PDB file of C-alpha atoms in Angstrom:
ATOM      1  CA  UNK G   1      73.344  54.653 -52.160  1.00 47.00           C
ATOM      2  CA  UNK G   2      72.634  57.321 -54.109  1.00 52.00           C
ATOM      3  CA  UNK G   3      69.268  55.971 -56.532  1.00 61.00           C
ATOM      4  CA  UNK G   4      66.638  56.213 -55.389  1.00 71.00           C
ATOM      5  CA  UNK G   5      65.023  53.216 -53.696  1.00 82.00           C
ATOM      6  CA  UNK G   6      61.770  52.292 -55.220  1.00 89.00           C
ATOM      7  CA  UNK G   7      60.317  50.711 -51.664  1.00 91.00           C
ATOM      8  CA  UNK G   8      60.219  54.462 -50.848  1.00 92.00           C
ATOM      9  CA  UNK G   9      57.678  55.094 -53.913  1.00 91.00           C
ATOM     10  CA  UNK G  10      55.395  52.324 -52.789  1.00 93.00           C
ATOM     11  CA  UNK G  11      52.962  53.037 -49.880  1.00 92.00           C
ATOM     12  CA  UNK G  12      51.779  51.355 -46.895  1.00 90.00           C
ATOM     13  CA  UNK G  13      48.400  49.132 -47.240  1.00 89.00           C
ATOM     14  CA  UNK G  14      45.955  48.347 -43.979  1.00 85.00           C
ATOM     15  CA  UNK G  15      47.299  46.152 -42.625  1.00 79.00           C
ATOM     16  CA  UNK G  16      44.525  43.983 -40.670  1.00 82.00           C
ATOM     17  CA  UNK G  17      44.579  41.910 -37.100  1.00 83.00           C
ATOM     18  CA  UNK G  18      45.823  38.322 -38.152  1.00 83.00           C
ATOM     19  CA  UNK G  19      48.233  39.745 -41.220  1.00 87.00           C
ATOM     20  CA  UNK G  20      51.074  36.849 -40.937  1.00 91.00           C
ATOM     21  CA  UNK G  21      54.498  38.809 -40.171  1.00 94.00           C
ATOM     22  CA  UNK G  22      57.313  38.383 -42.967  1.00 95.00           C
ATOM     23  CA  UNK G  23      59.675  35.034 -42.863  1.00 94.00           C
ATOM     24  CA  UNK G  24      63.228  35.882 -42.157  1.00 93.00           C
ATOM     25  CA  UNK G  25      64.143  34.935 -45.575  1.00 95.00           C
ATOM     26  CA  UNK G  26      61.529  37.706 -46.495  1.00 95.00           C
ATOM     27  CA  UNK G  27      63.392  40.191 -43.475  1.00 96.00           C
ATOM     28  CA  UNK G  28      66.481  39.040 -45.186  1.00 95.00           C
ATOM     29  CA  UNK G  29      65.557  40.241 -48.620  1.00 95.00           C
ATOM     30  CA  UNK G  30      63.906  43.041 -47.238  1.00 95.00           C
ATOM     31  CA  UNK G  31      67.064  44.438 -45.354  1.00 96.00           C
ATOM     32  CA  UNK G  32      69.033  44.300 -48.725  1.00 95.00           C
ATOM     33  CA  UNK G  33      67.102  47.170 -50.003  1.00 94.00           C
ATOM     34  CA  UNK G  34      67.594  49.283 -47.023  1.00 96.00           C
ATOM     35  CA  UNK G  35      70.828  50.978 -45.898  1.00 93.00           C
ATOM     36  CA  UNK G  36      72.004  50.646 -42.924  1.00 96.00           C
ATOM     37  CA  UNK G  37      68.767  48.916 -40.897  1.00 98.00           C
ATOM     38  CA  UNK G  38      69.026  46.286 -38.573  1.00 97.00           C
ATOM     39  CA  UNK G  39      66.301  43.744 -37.165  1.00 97.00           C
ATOM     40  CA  UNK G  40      66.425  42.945 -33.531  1.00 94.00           C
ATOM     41  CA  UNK G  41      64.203  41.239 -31.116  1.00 90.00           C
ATOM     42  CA  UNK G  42      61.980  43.625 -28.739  1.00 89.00           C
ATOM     43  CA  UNK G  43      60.088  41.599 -26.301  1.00 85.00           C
ATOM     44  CA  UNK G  44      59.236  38.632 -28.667  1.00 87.00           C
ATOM     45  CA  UNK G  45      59.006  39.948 -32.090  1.00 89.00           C
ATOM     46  CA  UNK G  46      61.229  41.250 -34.497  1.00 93.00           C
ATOM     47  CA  UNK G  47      61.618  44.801 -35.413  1.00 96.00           C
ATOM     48  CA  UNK G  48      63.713  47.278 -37.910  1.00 98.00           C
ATOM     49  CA  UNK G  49      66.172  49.959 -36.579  1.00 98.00           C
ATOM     50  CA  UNK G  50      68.076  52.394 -37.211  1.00 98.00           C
ATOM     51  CA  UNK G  51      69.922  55.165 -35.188  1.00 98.00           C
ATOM     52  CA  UNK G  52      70.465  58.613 -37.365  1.00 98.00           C
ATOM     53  CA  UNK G  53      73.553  60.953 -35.820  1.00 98.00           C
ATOM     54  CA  UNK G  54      73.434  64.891 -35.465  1.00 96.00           C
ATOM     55  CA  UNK G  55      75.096  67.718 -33.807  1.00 97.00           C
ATOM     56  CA  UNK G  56      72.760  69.059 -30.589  1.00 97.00           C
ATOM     57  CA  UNK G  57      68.965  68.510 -30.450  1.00 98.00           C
ATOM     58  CA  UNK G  58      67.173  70.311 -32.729  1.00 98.00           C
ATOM     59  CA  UNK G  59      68.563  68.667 -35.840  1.00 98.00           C
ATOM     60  CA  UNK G  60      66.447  65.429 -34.116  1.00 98.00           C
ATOM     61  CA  UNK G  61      63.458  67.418 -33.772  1.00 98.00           C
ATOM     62  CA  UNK G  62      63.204  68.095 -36.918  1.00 98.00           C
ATOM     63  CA  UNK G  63      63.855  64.811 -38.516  1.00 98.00           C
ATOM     64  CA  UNK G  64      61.078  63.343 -36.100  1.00 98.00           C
ATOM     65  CA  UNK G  65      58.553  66.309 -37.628  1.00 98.00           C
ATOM     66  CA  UNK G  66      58.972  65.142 -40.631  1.00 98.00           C
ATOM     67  CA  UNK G  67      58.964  61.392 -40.130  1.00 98.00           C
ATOM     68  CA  UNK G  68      55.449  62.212 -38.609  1.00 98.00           C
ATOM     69  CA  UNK G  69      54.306  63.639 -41.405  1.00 98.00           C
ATOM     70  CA  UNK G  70      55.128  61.079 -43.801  1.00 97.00           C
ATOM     71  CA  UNK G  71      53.772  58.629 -41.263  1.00 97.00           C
ATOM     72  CA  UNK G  72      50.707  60.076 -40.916  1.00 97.00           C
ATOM     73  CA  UNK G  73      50.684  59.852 -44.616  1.00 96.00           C
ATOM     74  CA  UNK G  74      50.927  56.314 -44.448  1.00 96.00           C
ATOM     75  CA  UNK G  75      49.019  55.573 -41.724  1.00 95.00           C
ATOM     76  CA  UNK G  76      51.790  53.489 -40.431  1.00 96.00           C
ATOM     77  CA  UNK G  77      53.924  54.781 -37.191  1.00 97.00           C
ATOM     78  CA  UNK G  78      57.261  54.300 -35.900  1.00 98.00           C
ATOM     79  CA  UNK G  79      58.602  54.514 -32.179  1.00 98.00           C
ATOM     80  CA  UNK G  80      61.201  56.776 -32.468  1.00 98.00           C
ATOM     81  CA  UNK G  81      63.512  57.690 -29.550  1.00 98.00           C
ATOM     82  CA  UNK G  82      64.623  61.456 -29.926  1.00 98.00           C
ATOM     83  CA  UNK G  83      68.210  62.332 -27.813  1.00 98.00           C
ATOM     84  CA  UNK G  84      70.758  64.791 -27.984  1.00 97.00           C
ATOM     85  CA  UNK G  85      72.859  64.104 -30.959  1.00 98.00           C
ATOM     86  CA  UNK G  86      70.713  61.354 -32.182  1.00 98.00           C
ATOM     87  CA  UNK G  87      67.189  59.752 -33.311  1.00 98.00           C
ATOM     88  CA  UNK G  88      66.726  56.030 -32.976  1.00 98.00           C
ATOM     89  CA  UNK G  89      63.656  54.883 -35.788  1.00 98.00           C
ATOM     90  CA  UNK G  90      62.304  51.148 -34.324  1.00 98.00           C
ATOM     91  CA  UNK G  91      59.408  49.712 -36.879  1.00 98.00           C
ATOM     92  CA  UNK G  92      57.220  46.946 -36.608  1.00 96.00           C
ATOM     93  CA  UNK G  93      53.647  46.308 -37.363  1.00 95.00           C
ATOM     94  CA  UNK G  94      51.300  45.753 -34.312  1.00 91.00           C
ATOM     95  CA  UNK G  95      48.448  43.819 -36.328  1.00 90.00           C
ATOM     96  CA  UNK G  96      51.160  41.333 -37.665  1.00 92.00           C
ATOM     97  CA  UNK G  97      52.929  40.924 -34.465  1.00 91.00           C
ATOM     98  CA  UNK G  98      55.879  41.525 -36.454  1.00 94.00           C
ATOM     99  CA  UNK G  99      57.157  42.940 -39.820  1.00 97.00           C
ATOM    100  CA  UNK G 100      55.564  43.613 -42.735  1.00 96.00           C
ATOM    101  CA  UNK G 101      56.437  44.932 -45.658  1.00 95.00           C
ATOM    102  CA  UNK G 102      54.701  48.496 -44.199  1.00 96.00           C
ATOM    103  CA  UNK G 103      57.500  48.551 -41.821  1.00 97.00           C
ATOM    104  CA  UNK G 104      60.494  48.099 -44.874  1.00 97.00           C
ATOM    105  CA  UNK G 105      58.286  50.849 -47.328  1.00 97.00           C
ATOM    106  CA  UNK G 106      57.861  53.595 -44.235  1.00 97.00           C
ATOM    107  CA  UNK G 107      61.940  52.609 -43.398  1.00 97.00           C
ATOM    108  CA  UNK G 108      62.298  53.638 -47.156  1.00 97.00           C
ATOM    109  CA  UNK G 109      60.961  56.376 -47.105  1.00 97.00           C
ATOM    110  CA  UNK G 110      62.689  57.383 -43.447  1.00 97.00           C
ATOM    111  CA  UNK G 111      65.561  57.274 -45.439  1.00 95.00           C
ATOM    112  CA  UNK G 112      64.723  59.459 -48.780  1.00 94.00           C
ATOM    113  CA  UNK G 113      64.205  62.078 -45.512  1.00 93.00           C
ATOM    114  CA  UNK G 114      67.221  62.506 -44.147  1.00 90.00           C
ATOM    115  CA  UNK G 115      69.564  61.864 -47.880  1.00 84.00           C
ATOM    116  CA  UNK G 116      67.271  64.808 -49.438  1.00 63.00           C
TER     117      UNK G 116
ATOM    118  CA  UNK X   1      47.771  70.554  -8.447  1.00 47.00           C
ATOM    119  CA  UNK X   2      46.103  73.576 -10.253  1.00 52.00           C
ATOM    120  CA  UNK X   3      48.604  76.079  -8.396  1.00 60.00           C
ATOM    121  CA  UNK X   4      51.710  77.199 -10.729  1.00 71.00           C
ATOM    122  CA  UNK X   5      54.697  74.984  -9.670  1.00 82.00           C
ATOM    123  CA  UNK X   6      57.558  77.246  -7.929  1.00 89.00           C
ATOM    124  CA  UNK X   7      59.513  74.850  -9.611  1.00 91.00           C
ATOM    125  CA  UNK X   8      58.409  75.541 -12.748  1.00 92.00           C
ATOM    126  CA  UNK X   9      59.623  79.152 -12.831  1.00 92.00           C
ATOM    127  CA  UNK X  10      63.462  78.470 -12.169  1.00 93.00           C
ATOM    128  CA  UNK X  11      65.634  77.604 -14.578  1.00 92.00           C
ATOM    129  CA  UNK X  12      68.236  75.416 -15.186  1.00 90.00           C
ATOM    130  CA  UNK X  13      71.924  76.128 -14.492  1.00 89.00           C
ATOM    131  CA  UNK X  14      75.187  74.845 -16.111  1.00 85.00           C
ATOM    132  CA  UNK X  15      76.233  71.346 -14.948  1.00 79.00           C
ATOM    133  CA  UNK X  16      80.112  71.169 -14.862  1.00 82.00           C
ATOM    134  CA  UNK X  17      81.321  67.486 -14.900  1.00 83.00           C
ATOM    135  CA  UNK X  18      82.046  66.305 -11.519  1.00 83.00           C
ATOM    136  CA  UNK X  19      78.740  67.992 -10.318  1.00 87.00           C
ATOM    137  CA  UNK X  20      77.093  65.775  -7.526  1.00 91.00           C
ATOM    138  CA  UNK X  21      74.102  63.620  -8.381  1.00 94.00           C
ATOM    139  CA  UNK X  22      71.057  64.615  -5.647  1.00 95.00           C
ATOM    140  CA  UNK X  23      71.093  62.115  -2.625  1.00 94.00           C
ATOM    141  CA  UNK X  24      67.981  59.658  -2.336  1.00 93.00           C
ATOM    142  CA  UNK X  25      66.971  61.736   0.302  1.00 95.00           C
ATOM    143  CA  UNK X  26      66.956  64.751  -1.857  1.00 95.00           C
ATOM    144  CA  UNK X  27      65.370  62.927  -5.239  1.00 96.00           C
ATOM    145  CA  UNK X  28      62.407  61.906  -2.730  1.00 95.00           C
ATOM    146  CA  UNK X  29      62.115  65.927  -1.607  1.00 95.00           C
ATOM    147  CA  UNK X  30      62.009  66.778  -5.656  1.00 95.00           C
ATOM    148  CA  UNK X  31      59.409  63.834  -6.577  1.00 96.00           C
ATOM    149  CA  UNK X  32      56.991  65.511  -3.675  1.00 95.00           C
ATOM    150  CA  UNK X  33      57.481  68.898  -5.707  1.00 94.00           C
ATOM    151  CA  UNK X  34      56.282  66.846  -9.290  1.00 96.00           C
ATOM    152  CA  UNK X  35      53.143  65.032 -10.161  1.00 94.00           C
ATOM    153  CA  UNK X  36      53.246  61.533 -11.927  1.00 96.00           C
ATOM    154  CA  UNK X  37      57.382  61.238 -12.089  1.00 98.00           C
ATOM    155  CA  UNK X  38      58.691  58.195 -11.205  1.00 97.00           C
ATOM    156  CA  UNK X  39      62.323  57.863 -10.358  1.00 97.00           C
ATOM    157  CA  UNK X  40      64.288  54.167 -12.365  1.00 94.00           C
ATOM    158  CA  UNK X  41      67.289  52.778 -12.729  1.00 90.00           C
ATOM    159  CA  UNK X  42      68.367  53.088 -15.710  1.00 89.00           C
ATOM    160  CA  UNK X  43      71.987  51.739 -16.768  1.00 85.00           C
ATOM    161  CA  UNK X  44      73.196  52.173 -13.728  1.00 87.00           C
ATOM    162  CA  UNK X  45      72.039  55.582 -12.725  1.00 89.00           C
ATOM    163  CA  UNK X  46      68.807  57.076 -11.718  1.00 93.00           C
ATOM    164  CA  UNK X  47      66.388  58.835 -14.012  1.00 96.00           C
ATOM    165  CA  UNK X  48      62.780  60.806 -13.951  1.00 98.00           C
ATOM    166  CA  UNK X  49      60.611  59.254 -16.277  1.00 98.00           C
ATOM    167  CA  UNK X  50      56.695  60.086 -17.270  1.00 98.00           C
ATOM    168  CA  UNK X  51      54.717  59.066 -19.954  1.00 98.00           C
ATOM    169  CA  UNK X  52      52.130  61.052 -21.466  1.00 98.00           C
ATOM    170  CA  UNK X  53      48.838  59.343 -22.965  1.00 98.00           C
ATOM    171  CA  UNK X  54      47.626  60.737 -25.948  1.00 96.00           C
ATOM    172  CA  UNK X  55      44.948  60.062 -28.999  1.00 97.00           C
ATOM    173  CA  UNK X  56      47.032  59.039 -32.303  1.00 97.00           C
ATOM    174  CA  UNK X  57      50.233  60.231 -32.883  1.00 97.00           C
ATOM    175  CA  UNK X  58      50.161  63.862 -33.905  1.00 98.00           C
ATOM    176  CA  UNK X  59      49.153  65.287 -30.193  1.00 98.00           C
ATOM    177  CA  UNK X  60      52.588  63.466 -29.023  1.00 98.00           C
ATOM    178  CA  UNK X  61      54.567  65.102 -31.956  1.00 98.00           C
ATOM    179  CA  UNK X  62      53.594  68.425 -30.911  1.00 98.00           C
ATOM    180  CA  UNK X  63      54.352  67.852 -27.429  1.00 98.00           C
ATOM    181  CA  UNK X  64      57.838  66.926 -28.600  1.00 98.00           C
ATOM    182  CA  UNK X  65      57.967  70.182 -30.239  1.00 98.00           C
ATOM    183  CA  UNK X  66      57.132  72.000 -27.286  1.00 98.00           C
ATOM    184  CA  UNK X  67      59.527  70.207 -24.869  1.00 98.00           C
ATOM    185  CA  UNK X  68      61.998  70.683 -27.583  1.00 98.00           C
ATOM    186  CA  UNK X  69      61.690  74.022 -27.308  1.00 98.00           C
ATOM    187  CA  UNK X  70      61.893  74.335 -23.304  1.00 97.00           C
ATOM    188  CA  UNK X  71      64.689  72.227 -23.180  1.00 97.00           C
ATOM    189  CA  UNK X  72      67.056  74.069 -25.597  1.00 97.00           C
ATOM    190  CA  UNK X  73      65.823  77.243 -23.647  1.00 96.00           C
ATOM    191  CA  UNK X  74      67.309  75.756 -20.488  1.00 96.00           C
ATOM    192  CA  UNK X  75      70.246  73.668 -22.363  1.00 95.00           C
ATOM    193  CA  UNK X  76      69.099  70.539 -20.972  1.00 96.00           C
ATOM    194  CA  UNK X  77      67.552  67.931 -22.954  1.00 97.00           C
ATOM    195  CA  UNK X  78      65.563  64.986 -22.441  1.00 98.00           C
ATOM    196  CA  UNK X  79      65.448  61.366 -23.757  1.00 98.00           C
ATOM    197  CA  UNK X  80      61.924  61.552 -25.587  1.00 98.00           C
ATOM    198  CA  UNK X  81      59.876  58.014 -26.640  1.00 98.00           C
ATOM    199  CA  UNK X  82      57.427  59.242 -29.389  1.00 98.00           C
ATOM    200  CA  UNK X  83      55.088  56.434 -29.717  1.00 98.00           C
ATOM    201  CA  UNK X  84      51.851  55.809 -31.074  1.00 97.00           C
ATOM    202  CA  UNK X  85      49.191  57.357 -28.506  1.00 98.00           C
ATOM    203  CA  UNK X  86      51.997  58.135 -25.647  1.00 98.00           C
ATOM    204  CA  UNK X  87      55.118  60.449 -25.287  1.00 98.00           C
ATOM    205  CA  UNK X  88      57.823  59.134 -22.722  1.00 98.00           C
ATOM    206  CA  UNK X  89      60.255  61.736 -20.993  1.00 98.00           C
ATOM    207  CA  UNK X  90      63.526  60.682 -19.707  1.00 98.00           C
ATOM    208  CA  UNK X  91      65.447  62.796 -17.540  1.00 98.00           C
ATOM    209  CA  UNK X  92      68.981  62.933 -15.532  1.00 96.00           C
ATOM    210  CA  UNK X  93      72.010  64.757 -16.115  1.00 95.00           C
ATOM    211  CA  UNK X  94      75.102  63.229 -17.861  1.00 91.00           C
ATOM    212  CA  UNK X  95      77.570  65.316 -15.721  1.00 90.00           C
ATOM    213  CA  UNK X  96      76.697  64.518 -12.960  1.00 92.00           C
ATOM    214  CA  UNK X  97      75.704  60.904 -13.738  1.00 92.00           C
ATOM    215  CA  UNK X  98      72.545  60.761 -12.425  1.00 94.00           C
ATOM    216  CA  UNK X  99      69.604  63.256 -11.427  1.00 97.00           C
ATOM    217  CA  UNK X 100      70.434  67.246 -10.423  1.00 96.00           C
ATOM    218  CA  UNK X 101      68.062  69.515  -9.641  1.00 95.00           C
ATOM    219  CA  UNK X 102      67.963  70.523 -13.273  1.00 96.00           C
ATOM    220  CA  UNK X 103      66.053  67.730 -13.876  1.00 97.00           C
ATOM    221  CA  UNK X 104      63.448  68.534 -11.549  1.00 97.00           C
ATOM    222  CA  UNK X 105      63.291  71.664 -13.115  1.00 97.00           C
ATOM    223  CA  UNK X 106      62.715  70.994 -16.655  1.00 97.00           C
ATOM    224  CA  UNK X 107      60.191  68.202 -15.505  1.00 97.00           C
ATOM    225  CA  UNK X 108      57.801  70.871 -13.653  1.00 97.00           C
ATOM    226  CA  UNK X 109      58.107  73.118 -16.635  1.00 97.00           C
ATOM    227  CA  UNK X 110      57.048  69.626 -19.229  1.00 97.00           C
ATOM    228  CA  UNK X 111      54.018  69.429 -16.660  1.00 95.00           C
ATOM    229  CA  UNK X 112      53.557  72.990 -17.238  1.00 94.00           C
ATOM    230  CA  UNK X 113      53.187  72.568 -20.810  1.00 93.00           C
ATOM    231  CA  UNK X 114      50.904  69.907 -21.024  1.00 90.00           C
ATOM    232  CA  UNK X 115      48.897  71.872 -18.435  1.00 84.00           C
ATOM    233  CA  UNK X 116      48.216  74.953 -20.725  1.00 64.00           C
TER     234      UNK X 116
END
């Protein structure tokens, strides 16, 4: 996928307490713009992952810097599990108890990072 | 503890595969040496694991960075949970399948850090 993805130029909105979490037809449609995410159940709701491959650590470290930054941009944070040889990316959106579209726009975006 | 950990100022050595893991007896003598590890099982071996509380997200990234850092000094490297407001360290050593004193190690130099 070499266009870009226009989720990535959209940005994250507040999301307030009580927001109703995407359907999974929405999740469904939702996945079909990303590339290579999958949605998996983490202690009773649903969240996005993905798992991005290096060589050694520092690679990691620096994909996690600058997923911070554009997270801190958004205002919107992912758990992210940094390893040697690999960074695992889990989204989901606390004040929906679930996903939103935040978590599909920042996953965008997570993406545009590492193809640039 | 204010006083500089002893452990803190060794460093790690090469693991060959085949290397040991400590004895229970051994991982109880190391967890007297740390402050706030706790020893888990974790797929079938043991590992040191601490989490670190923080205020938003940035304080955690740059704690990543600086355990980053330690840990290619030494050439051993952590499992690192970057959350939202916390930082989880995972330790043990894949060669030996479970916990060396290299572990120990690196953990009194992470307290170190987030003592200075």
């Amino acid at each position: 996928m070499s266009d870009p993805n226009p989720l990535a130029e959209r940005h994250c909105v507040k999301c307030e307490p009580g927001t109703p979490p995407m359907s999974s037809h929405e999740v469904g449609q939702g996945l079909e713009q990303l590339d290579g995410w999958t949605v998996e159940d983490s202690e009773g709701h649903m969240r996005l992952t993905k798992t991005f491959k290096f060589k050694g650590f520092m690679p990691g470290v620096e994909l996690v810097n600058r997923i911070a930054e554009v997270a801190e941009a958004e205002g919107h944070h992912p758990d992210v599990l940094l390893s040697y040889g690999s960074v695992t990316v889990h989204l989901f959106t606390h004040a929906a108890g679930g996903l939103t579209e935040n978590d599909f726009i920042l996953a965008a975006k997570i993406d545009q990072l590492t193809k640039s």
